[in-house]
Amino acid sequence: MNYHLLLKTGDSELRAWRNLSKERQAMVSVHCEITRGRKKPNKDKTAPFEYNIDKVFDTIKQDFLNAKICVIDITREPTLRSTETESLGQPHNGYEKWVNTVNNLYTDNPKVRPTLIINPQETDDYDTFQSDVFAQFDSFSQTFDLISYRASVLHDDGFVDDIAMLSDRANDFIAQGNTFEVLLDFEYIQPSTADLHASYIAPIIREIREAIPAARIVCVGTSFPKNVTDLGDEERDEFRLEEFQLHAEINRTQNQFIEYGDYGSINPIRNDFSPPVGIHLRARIDFPTETNTIFYYRVAPKIDKDRNILLSPRVTMYKDAAKRVYSDAAFTPIEDSWGCKKIIEAATKSPEGKSPNFWISVRMEIHICRRTDILSKITQN
């Protein structure tokens, strides 16, 4: 069973990926979004922002060589777009710029595979729209053994029309021994909604199967919130991973297996600008468990209210949080997990990370380890 990881190229995500063992990296099908990259420094405040998208390309070339595959896509998150990412998705001449970009990345990283971009312009008539999409598909089919289509389940109720339009080409592509993949992206899954999502997606999956019977269908989403206190208490709580429940419930109603994917315990709404760390910020460490849940501990800072200064060093706060995680009955370490080692080190020696971004990486790496372990057991059984 494949594990599909939908990943943006932020610092936290890449640190988690780079610290994952090569053996585990080889078990993961990465679906990597091309984002704008970091803002380039410019002393001229009147000049338009420029971003280092070339560094994102370098990451795809260098960091995902050991992944099972690396399907690349253009970010759908408005805060991570730029003029460069927008130009990549232009449909002119059969999405020529996107096709050339994917081919160039494939030259340097043979694990690269394309996502089919569907981005019609308001001025395009249907024939022009269809012609550009078909030209893109035909170009990719000449080079690649896998083409992916990512559907935004919550925001694009017309994607089944795209599937119907592509069905003849996709079925021919599959008949030649290739893979056409439909990524059903549920994005953020709210608490206790997995069964509801599974019920309404069931007839849509049947429509996809009728159009492209042998398509690989992947269910992707995440239930990790932007703020854990939206779901739990201030100091400690635990919540269920709805994405795993969603996957199980969808497969309960299907005759053909639907593959599993998630965001690696990252909320879909991402921002590559880190806010300043204020003195009132609590130190928090999260821990993905063996039972498809995540628990966390948050440590409040000690503050001199009169002078408005932090009295407790941040490293001490993270050490305290790590001790609480490590002593929790639900803490079960993973032998080859970098993230688990960092929690144990922080609890017993001294924390390496003193910022939220570092501990996001720790949680994400452990989450990926848990998912690969659980999916491996399911495959063996």
Short mmCIF file of N, CA and C in Angstrom, two decimals, residues 2-7 29-33 69 71-74 76 114-116 146-154 156 159 163 179-187 201 204-205 208 212 215-221 250 258-263:
data_model
loop_
_atom_site.label_atom_id
_atom_site.label_comp_id
_atom_site.label_asym_id
_atom_site.label_seq_id
_atom_site.Cartn_x
_atom_site.Cartn_y
_atom_site.Cartn_z
N ASN A 2 0.61 2.16 -0.91
CA ASN A 2 1.37 3.41 -0.97
C ASN A 2 0.92 4.38 0.13
N TYR A 3 1.87 5.14 0.64
CA TYR A 3 1.55 6.27 1.51
C TYR A 3 1.84 7.53 0.70
N HIS A 4 0.81 8.35 0.49
CA HIS A 4 0.93 9.56 -0.30
C HIS A 4 1.02 10.76 0.65
N LEU A 5 2.12 11.49 0.58
CA LEU A 5 2.35 12.64 1.45
C LEU A 5 2.25 13.92 0.62
N LEU A 6 1.23 14.73 0.93
CA LEU A 6 1.06 16.00 0.25
C LEU A 6 1.88 17.05 1.01
N LEU A 7 2.91 17.57 0.36
CA LEU A 7 3.93 18.34 1.07
C LEU A 7 4.19 19.68 0.39
N SER A 29 5.22 8.15 -1.44
CA SER A 29 4.95 8.86 -2.70
C SER A 29 4.67 10.31 -2.34
N VAL A 30 5.62 11.18 -2.65
CA VAL A 30 5.49 12.60 -2.30
C VAL A 30 4.69 13.32 -3.37
N HIS A 31 3.72 14.12 -2.93
CA HIS A 31 3.01 15.03 -3.83
C HIS A 31 3.42 16.44 -3.41
N CYS A 32 4.35 17.00 -4.16
CA CYS A 32 5.03 18.23 -3.76
C CYS A 32 4.46 19.43 -4.50
N GLU A 33 4.05 20.45 -3.72
CA GLU A 33 3.54 21.67 -4.31
C GLU A 33 4.68 22.65 -4.58
N ILE A 69 8.07 8.08 -5.49
CA ILE A 69 7.91 8.97 -6.63
C ILE A 69 7.74 10.38 -6.07
N VAL A 71 5.44 13.40 -7.27
CA VAL A 71 4.46 14.05 -8.14
C VAL A 71 4.49 15.54 -7.82
N ILE A 72 4.66 16.37 -8.82
CA ILE A 72 4.72 17.81 -8.54
C ILE A 72 3.46 18.51 -9.05
N ASP A 73 3.09 19.54 -8.32
CA ASP A 73 1.87 20.30 -8.57
C ASP A 73 2.19 21.76 -8.30
N ILE A 74 1.29 22.64 -8.67
CA ILE A 74 1.42 24.06 -8.37
C ILE A 74 0.54 24.37 -7.17
N ARG A 76 -2.05 25.59 -4.51
CA ARG A 76 -3.40 26.15 -4.60
C ARG A 76 -3.66 27.12 -3.45
N PRO A 114 4.16 14.19 -13.24
CA PRO A 114 3.37 15.43 -13.35
C PRO A 114 1.96 15.33 -12.77
N THR A 115 1.48 16.47 -12.30
CA THR A 115 0.05 16.67 -12.05
C THR A 115 -0.53 17.41 -13.25
N LEU A 116 -1.67 16.97 -13.71
CA LEU A 116 -2.35 17.63 -14.81
C LEU A 116 -2.99 18.92 -14.30
N LEU A 146 3.19 7.82 -15.20
CA LEU A 146 2.14 8.19 -14.25
C LEU A 146 1.75 9.64 -14.45
N ILE A 147 0.47 9.90 -14.54
CA ILE A 147 -0.08 11.26 -14.59
C ILE A 147 -1.11 11.37 -13.48
N SER A 148 -1.00 12.43 -12.69
CA SER A 148 -1.91 12.61 -11.56
C SER A 148 -2.89 13.75 -11.83
N TYR A 149 -4.10 13.61 -11.31
CA TYR A 149 -5.11 14.67 -11.35
C TYR A 149 -5.56 14.91 -9.93
N ARG A 150 -5.41 16.15 -9.44
CA ARG A 150 -5.77 16.47 -8.05
C ARG A 150 -7.09 17.23 -8.01
N ALA A 151 -8.05 16.65 -7.32
CA ALA A 151 -9.39 17.23 -7.23
C ALA A 151 -9.60 17.85 -5.85
N SER A 152 -9.98 19.11 -5.83
CA SER A 152 -10.33 19.77 -4.58
C SER A 152 -11.79 19.43 -4.27
N VAL A 153 -11.98 18.42 -3.45
CA VAL A 153 -13.32 17.86 -3.21
C VAL A 153 -14.28 18.91 -2.65
N LEU A 154 -13.79 19.76 -1.75
CA LEU A 154 -14.66 20.71 -1.06
C LEU A 154 -14.96 21.95 -1.88
N ASP A 156 -14.41 22.27 -5.60
CA ASP A 156 -14.58 22.12 -7.05
C ASP A 156 -15.52 20.96 -7.34
N PHE A 159 -15.27 18.78 -10.85
CA PHE A 159 -14.09 18.04 -11.31
C PHE A 159 -14.45 16.73 -12.00
N ILE A 163 -12.89 14.61 -15.36
CA ILE A 163 -12.60 13.17 -15.44
C ILE A 163 -13.28 12.56 -16.66
N THR A 179 -0.15 4.50 -15.28
CA THR A 179 -1.04 4.80 -14.16
C THR A 179 -1.63 6.19 -14.31
N PHE A 180 -2.96 6.27 -14.25
CA PHE A 180 -3.64 7.55 -14.14
C PHE A 180 -4.22 7.62 -12.74
N GLU A 181 -3.83 8.66 -12.02
CA GLU A 181 -4.15 8.77 -10.61
C GLU A 181 -5.08 9.95 -10.35
N VAL A 182 -6.11 9.71 -9.53
CA VAL A 182 -7.01 10.78 -9.11
C VAL A 182 -6.83 10.98 -7.62
N LEU A 183 -6.32 12.16 -7.25
CA LEU A 183 -6.08 12.51 -5.86
C LEU A 183 -7.29 13.28 -5.34
N LEU A 184 -8.07 12.66 -4.47
CA LEU A 184 -9.23 13.32 -3.88
C LEU A 184 -8.78 14.06 -2.63
N ASP A 185 -8.65 15.37 -2.75
CA ASP A 185 -8.10 16.19 -1.68
C ASP A 185 -9.22 16.79 -0.83
N PHE A 186 -9.35 16.30 0.41
CA PHE A 186 -10.38 16.78 1.33
C PHE A 186 -9.89 17.97 2.16
N GLU A 187 -8.60 18.30 2.04
CA GLU A 187 -8.01 19.43 2.77
C GLU A 187 -8.25 19.26 4.28
N ILE A 201 -18.79 11.16 -0.71
CA ILE A 201 -17.82 10.91 -1.77
C ILE A 201 -18.08 9.56 -2.45
N ILE A 204 -19.52 9.74 -5.93
CA ILE A 204 -18.56 10.40 -6.82
C ILE A 204 -17.47 9.43 -7.23
N ILE A 205 -17.02 8.60 -6.30
CA ILE A 205 -16.04 7.58 -6.66
C ILE A 205 -16.62 6.61 -7.68
N ILE A 208 -16.29 8.17 -11.02
CA ILE A 208 -14.91 8.09 -11.51
C ILE A 208 -14.63 6.69 -12.03
N ILE A 212 -13.31 5.84 -15.68
CA ILE A 212 -11.95 5.30 -15.79
C ILE A 212 -11.82 4.15 -14.80
N ALA A 215 -8.46 3.54 -12.82
CA ALA A 215 -7.75 4.68 -12.23
C ALA A 215 -7.32 4.35 -10.81
N ARG A 216 -6.14 4.84 -10.43
CA ARG A 216 -5.73 4.77 -9.04
C ARG A 216 -6.37 5.96 -8.32
N ILE A 217 -7.13 5.69 -7.26
CA ILE A 217 -7.78 6.77 -6.52
C ILE A 217 -7.14 6.86 -5.14
N VAL A 218 -6.81 8.08 -4.75
CA VAL A 218 -6.14 8.33 -3.48
C VAL A 218 -6.97 9.32 -2.67
N CYS A 219 -7.16 9.02 -1.41
CA CYS A 219 -7.89 9.90 -0.48
C CYS A 219 -6.87 10.65 0.37
N VAL A 220 -6.91 12.00 0.33
CA VAL A 220 -5.93 12.83 1.03
C VAL A 220 -6.65 13.89 1.88
N GLY A 221 -6.16 14.11 3.07
CA GLY A 221 -6.70 15.17 3.92
C GLY A 221 -5.92 15.24 5.21
N ILE A 250 -14.20 5.04 3.75
CA ILE A 250 -14.36 5.04 2.29
C ILE A 250 -14.13 3.63 1.76
N ILE A 258 -9.04 2.06 -2.25
CA ILE A 258 -8.66 3.47 -2.34
C ILE A 258 -7.40 3.66 -1.50
N GLU A 259 -6.39 4.30 -2.05
CA GLU A 259 -5.12 4.46 -1.35
C GLU A 259 -5.17 5.64 -0.36
N TYR A 260 -4.22 5.63 0.58
CA TYR A 260 -4.22 6.60 1.67
C TYR A 260 -3.19 7.70 1.46
N GLY A 261 -3.58 8.94 1.83
CA GLY A 261 -2.63 10.05 1.83
C GLY A 261 -3.03 11.08 2.86
N ASP A 262 -2.07 11.93 3.24
CA ASP A 262 -2.38 13.03 4.17
C ASP A 262 -1.35 14.15 4.00
N TYR A 263 -1.48 15.16 4.84
CA TYR A 263 -0.60 16.33 4.80
C TYR A 263 0.56 16.21 5.80
#
